[in-house]
mmCIF file with all atom_site columns, C-alpha atoms in Angstrom:
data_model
loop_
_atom_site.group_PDB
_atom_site.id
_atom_site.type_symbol
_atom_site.label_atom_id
_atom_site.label_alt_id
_atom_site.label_comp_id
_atom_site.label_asym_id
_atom_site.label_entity_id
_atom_site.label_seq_id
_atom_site.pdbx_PDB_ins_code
_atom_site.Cartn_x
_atom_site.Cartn_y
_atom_site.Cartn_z
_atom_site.occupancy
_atom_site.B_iso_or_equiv
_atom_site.pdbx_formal_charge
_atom_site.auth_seq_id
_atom_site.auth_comp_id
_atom_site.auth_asym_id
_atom_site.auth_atom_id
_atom_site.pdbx_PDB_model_num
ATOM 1  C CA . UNK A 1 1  ? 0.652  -49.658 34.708 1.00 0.00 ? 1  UNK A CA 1
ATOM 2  C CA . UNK A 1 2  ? 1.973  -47.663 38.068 1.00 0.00 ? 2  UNK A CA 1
ATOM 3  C CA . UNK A 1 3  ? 2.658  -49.978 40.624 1.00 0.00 ? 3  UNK A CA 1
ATOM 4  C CA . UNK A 1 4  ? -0.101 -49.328 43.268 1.00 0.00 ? 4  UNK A CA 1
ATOM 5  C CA . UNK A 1 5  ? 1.391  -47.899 46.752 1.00 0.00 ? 5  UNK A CA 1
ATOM 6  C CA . UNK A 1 6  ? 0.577  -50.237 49.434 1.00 0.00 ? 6  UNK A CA 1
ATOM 7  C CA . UNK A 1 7  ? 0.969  -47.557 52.346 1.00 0.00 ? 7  UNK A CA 1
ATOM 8  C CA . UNK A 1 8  ? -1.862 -46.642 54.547 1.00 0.00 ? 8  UNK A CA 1
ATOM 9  C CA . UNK A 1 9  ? -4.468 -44.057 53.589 1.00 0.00 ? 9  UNK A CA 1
ATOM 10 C CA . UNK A 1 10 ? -3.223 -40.128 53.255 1.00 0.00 ? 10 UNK A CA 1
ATOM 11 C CA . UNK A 1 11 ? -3.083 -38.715 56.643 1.00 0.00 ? 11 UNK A CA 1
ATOM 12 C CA . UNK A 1 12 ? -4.629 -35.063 56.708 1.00 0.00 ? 12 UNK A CA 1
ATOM 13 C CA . UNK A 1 13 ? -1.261 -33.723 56.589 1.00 0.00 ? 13 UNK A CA 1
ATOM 14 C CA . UNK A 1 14 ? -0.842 -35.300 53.140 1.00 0.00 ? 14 UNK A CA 1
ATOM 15 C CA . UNK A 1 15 ? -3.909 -34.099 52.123 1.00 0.00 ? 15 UNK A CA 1
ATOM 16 C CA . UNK A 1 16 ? -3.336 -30.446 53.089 1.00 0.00 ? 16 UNK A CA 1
ATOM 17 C CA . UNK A 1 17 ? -0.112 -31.079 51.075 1.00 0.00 ? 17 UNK A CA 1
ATOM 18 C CA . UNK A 1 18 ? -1.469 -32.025 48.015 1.00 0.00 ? 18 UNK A CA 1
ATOM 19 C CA . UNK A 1 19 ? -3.864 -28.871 48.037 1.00 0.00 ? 19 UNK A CA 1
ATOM 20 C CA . UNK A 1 20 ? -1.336 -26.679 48.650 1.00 0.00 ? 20 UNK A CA 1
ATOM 21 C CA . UNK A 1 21 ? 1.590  -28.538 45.837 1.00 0.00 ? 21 UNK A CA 1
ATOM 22 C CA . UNK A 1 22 ? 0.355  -26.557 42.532 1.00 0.00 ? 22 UNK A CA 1
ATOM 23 C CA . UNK A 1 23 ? 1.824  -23.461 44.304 1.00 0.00 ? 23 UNK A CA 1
ATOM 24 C CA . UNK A 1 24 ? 4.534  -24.599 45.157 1.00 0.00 ? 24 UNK A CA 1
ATOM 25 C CA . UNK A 1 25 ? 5.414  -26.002 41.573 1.00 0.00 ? 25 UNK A CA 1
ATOM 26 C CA . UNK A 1 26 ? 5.084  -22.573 39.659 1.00 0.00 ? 26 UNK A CA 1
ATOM 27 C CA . UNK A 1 27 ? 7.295  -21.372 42.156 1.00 0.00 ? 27 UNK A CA 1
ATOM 28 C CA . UNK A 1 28 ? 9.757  -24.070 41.327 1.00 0.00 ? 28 UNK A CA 1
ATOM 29 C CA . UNK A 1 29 ? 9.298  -23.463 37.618 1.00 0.00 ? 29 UNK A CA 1
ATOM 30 C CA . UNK A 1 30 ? 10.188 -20.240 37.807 1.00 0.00 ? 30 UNK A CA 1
ATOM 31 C CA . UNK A 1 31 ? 13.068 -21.338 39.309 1.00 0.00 ? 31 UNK A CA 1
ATOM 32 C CA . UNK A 1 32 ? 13.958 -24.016 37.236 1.00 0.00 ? 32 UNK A CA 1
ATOM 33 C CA . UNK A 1 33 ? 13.905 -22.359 33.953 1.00 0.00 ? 33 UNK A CA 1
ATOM 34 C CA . UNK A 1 34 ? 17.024 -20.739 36.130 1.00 0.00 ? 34 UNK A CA 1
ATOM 35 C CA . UNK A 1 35 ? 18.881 -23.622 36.842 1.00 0.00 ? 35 UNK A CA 1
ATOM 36 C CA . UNK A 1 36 ? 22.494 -23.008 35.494 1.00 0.00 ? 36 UNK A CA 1
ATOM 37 C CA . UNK A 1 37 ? 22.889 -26.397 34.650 1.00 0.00 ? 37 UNK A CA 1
ATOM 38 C CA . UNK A 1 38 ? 19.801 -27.320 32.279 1.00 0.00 ? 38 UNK A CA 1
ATOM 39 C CA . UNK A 1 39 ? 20.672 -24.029 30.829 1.00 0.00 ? 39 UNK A CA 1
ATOM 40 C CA . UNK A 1 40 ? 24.459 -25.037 30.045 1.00 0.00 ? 40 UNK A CA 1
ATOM 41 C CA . UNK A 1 41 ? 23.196 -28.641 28.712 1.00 0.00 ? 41 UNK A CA 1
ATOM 42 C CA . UNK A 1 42 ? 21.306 -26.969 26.209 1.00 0.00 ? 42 UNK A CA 1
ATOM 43 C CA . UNK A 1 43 ? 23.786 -24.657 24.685 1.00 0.00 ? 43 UNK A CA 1
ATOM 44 C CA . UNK A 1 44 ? 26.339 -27.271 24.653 1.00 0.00 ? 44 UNK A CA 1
ATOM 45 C CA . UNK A 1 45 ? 23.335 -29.463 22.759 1.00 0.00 ? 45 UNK A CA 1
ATOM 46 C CA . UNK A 1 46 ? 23.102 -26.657 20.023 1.00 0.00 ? 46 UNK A CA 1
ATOM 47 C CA . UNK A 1 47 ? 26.812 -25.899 20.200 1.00 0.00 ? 47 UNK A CA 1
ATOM 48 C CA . UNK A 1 48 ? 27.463 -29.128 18.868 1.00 0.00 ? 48 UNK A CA 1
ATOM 49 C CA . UNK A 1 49 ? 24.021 -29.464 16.301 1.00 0.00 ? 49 UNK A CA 1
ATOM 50 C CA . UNK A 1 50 ? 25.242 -25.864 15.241 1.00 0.00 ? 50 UNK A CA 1
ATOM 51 C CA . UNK A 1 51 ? 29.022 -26.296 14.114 1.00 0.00 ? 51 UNK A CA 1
ATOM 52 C CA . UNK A 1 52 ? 29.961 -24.461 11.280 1.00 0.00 ? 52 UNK A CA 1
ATOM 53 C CA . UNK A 1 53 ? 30.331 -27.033 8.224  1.00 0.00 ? 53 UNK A CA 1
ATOM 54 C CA . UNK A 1 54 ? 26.591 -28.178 9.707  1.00 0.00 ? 54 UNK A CA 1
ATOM 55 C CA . UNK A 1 55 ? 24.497 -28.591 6.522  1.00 0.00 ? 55 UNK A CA 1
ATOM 56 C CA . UNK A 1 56 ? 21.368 -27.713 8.506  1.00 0.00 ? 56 UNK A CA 1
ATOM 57 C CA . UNK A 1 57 ? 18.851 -24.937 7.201  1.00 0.00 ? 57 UNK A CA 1
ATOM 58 C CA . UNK A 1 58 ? 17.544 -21.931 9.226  1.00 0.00 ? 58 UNK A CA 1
ATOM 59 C CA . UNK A 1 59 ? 14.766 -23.596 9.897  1.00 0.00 ? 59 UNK A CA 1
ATOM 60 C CA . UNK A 1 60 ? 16.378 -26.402 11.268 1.00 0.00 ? 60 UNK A CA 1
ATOM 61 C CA . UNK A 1 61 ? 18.221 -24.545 13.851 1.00 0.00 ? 61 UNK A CA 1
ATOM 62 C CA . UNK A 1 62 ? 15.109 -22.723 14.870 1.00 0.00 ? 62 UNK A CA 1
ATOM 63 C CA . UNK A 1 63 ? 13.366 -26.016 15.371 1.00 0.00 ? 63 UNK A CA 1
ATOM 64 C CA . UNK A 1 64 ? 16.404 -27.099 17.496 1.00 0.00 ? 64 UNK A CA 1
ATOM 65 C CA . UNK A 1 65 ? 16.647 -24.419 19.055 1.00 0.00 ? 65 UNK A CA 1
ATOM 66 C CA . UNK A 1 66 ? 12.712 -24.275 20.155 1.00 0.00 ? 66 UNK A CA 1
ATOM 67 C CA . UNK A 1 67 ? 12.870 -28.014 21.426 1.00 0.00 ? 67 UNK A CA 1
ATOM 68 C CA . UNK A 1 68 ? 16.029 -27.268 23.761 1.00 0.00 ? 68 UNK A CA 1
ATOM 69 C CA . UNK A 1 69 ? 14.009 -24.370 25.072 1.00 0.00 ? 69 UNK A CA 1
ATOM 70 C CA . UNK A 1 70 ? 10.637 -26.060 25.367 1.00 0.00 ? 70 UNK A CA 1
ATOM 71 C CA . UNK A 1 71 ? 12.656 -28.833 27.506 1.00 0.00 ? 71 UNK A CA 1
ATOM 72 C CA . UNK A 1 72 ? 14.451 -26.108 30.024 1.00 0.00 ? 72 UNK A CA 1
ATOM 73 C CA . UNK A 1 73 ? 11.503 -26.806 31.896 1.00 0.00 ? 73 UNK A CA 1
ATOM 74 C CA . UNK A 1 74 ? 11.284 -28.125 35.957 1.00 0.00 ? 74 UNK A CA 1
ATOM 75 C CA . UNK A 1 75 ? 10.134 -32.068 34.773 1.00 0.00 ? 75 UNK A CA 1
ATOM 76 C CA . UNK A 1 76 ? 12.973 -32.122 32.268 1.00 0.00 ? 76 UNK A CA 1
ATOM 77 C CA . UNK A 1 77 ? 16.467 -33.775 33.005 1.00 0.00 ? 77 UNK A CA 1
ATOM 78 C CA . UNK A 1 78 ? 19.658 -33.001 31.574 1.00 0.00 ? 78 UNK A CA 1
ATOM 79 C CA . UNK A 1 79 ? 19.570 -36.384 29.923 1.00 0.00 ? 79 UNK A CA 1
ATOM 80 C CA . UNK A 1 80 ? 16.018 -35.626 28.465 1.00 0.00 ? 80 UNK A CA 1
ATOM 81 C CA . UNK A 1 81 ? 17.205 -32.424 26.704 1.00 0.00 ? 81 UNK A CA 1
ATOM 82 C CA . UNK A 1 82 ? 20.339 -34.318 25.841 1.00 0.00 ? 82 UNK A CA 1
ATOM 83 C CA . UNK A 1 83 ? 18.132 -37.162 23.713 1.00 0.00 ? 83 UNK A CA 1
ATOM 84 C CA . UNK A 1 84 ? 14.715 -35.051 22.646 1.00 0.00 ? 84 UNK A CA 1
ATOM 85 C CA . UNK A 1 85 ? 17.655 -32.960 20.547 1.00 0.00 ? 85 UNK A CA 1
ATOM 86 C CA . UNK A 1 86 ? 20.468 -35.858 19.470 1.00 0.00 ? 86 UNK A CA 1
ATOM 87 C CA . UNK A 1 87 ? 16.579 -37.782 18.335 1.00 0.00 ? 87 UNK A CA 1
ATOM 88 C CA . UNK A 1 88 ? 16.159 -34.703 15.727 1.00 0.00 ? 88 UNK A CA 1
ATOM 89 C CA . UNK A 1 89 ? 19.972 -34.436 14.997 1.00 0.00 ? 89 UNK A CA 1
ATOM 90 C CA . UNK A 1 90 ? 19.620 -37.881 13.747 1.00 0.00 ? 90 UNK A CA 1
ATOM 91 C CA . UNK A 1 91 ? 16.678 -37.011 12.008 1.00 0.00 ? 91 UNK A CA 1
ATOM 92 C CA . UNK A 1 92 ? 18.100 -33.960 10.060 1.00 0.00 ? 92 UNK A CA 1
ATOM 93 C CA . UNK A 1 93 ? 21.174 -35.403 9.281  1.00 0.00 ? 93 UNK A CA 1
ATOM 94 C CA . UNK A 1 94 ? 19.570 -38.588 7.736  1.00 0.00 ? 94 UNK A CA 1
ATOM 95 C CA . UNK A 1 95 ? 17.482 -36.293 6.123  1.00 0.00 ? 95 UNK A CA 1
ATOM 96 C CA . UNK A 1 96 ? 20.073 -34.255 4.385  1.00 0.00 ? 96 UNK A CA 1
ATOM 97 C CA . UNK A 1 97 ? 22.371 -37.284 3.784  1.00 0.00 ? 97 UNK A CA 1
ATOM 98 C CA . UNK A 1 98 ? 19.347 -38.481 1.571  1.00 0.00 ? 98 UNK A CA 1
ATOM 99 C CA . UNK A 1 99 ? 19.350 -35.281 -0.449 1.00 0.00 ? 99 UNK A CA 1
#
């Protein structure tokens, strides 16, 4: 459970603020999807699921390739992008090891 904030009740200015955030945050997304960084992460995170010798189908690097993008997003870290695509790595590779 969130641990409750024990600070006193939202001033007005707060309140104002709050209205006003959803603006704000497309206007960061936008920006975000930008951010040199994220973007950089996650072609160095199919770079490395995508070497040749890789034994993954088409399909597979679509699916890769569409859960790095859906993570370029303003609420997702480097890290997160880094993990959400090493998780289905893993899973692929066990998955072909099987075969």
């Amino acid at each position: 459970p969130p641990i409750s904030d024990k600070r006193d009740a939202p001033s007005q200015n707060d309140k104002m603020a709050k209205e006003k955030a959803p603006k704000k945050k497309q206007l960061k997304q936008v920006k975000s999807n930008n951010n040199p960084n994220l973007k950089a992460v996650a072609v160095l995170v199919l770079g490395n699921l995508m070497t040749p010798g890789s034994s993954f189908s088409a399909e597979d690097e679509l699916e890769l390739k569409a859960i790095v993008r859906s993570l370029v997003n303003p609420f997702a870290s480097v890290v997160d992008v880094h993990v959400a695509a090493t998780e289905r790595f893993l899973q692929l590779k066990a998955a072909v090891d099987r075969d």
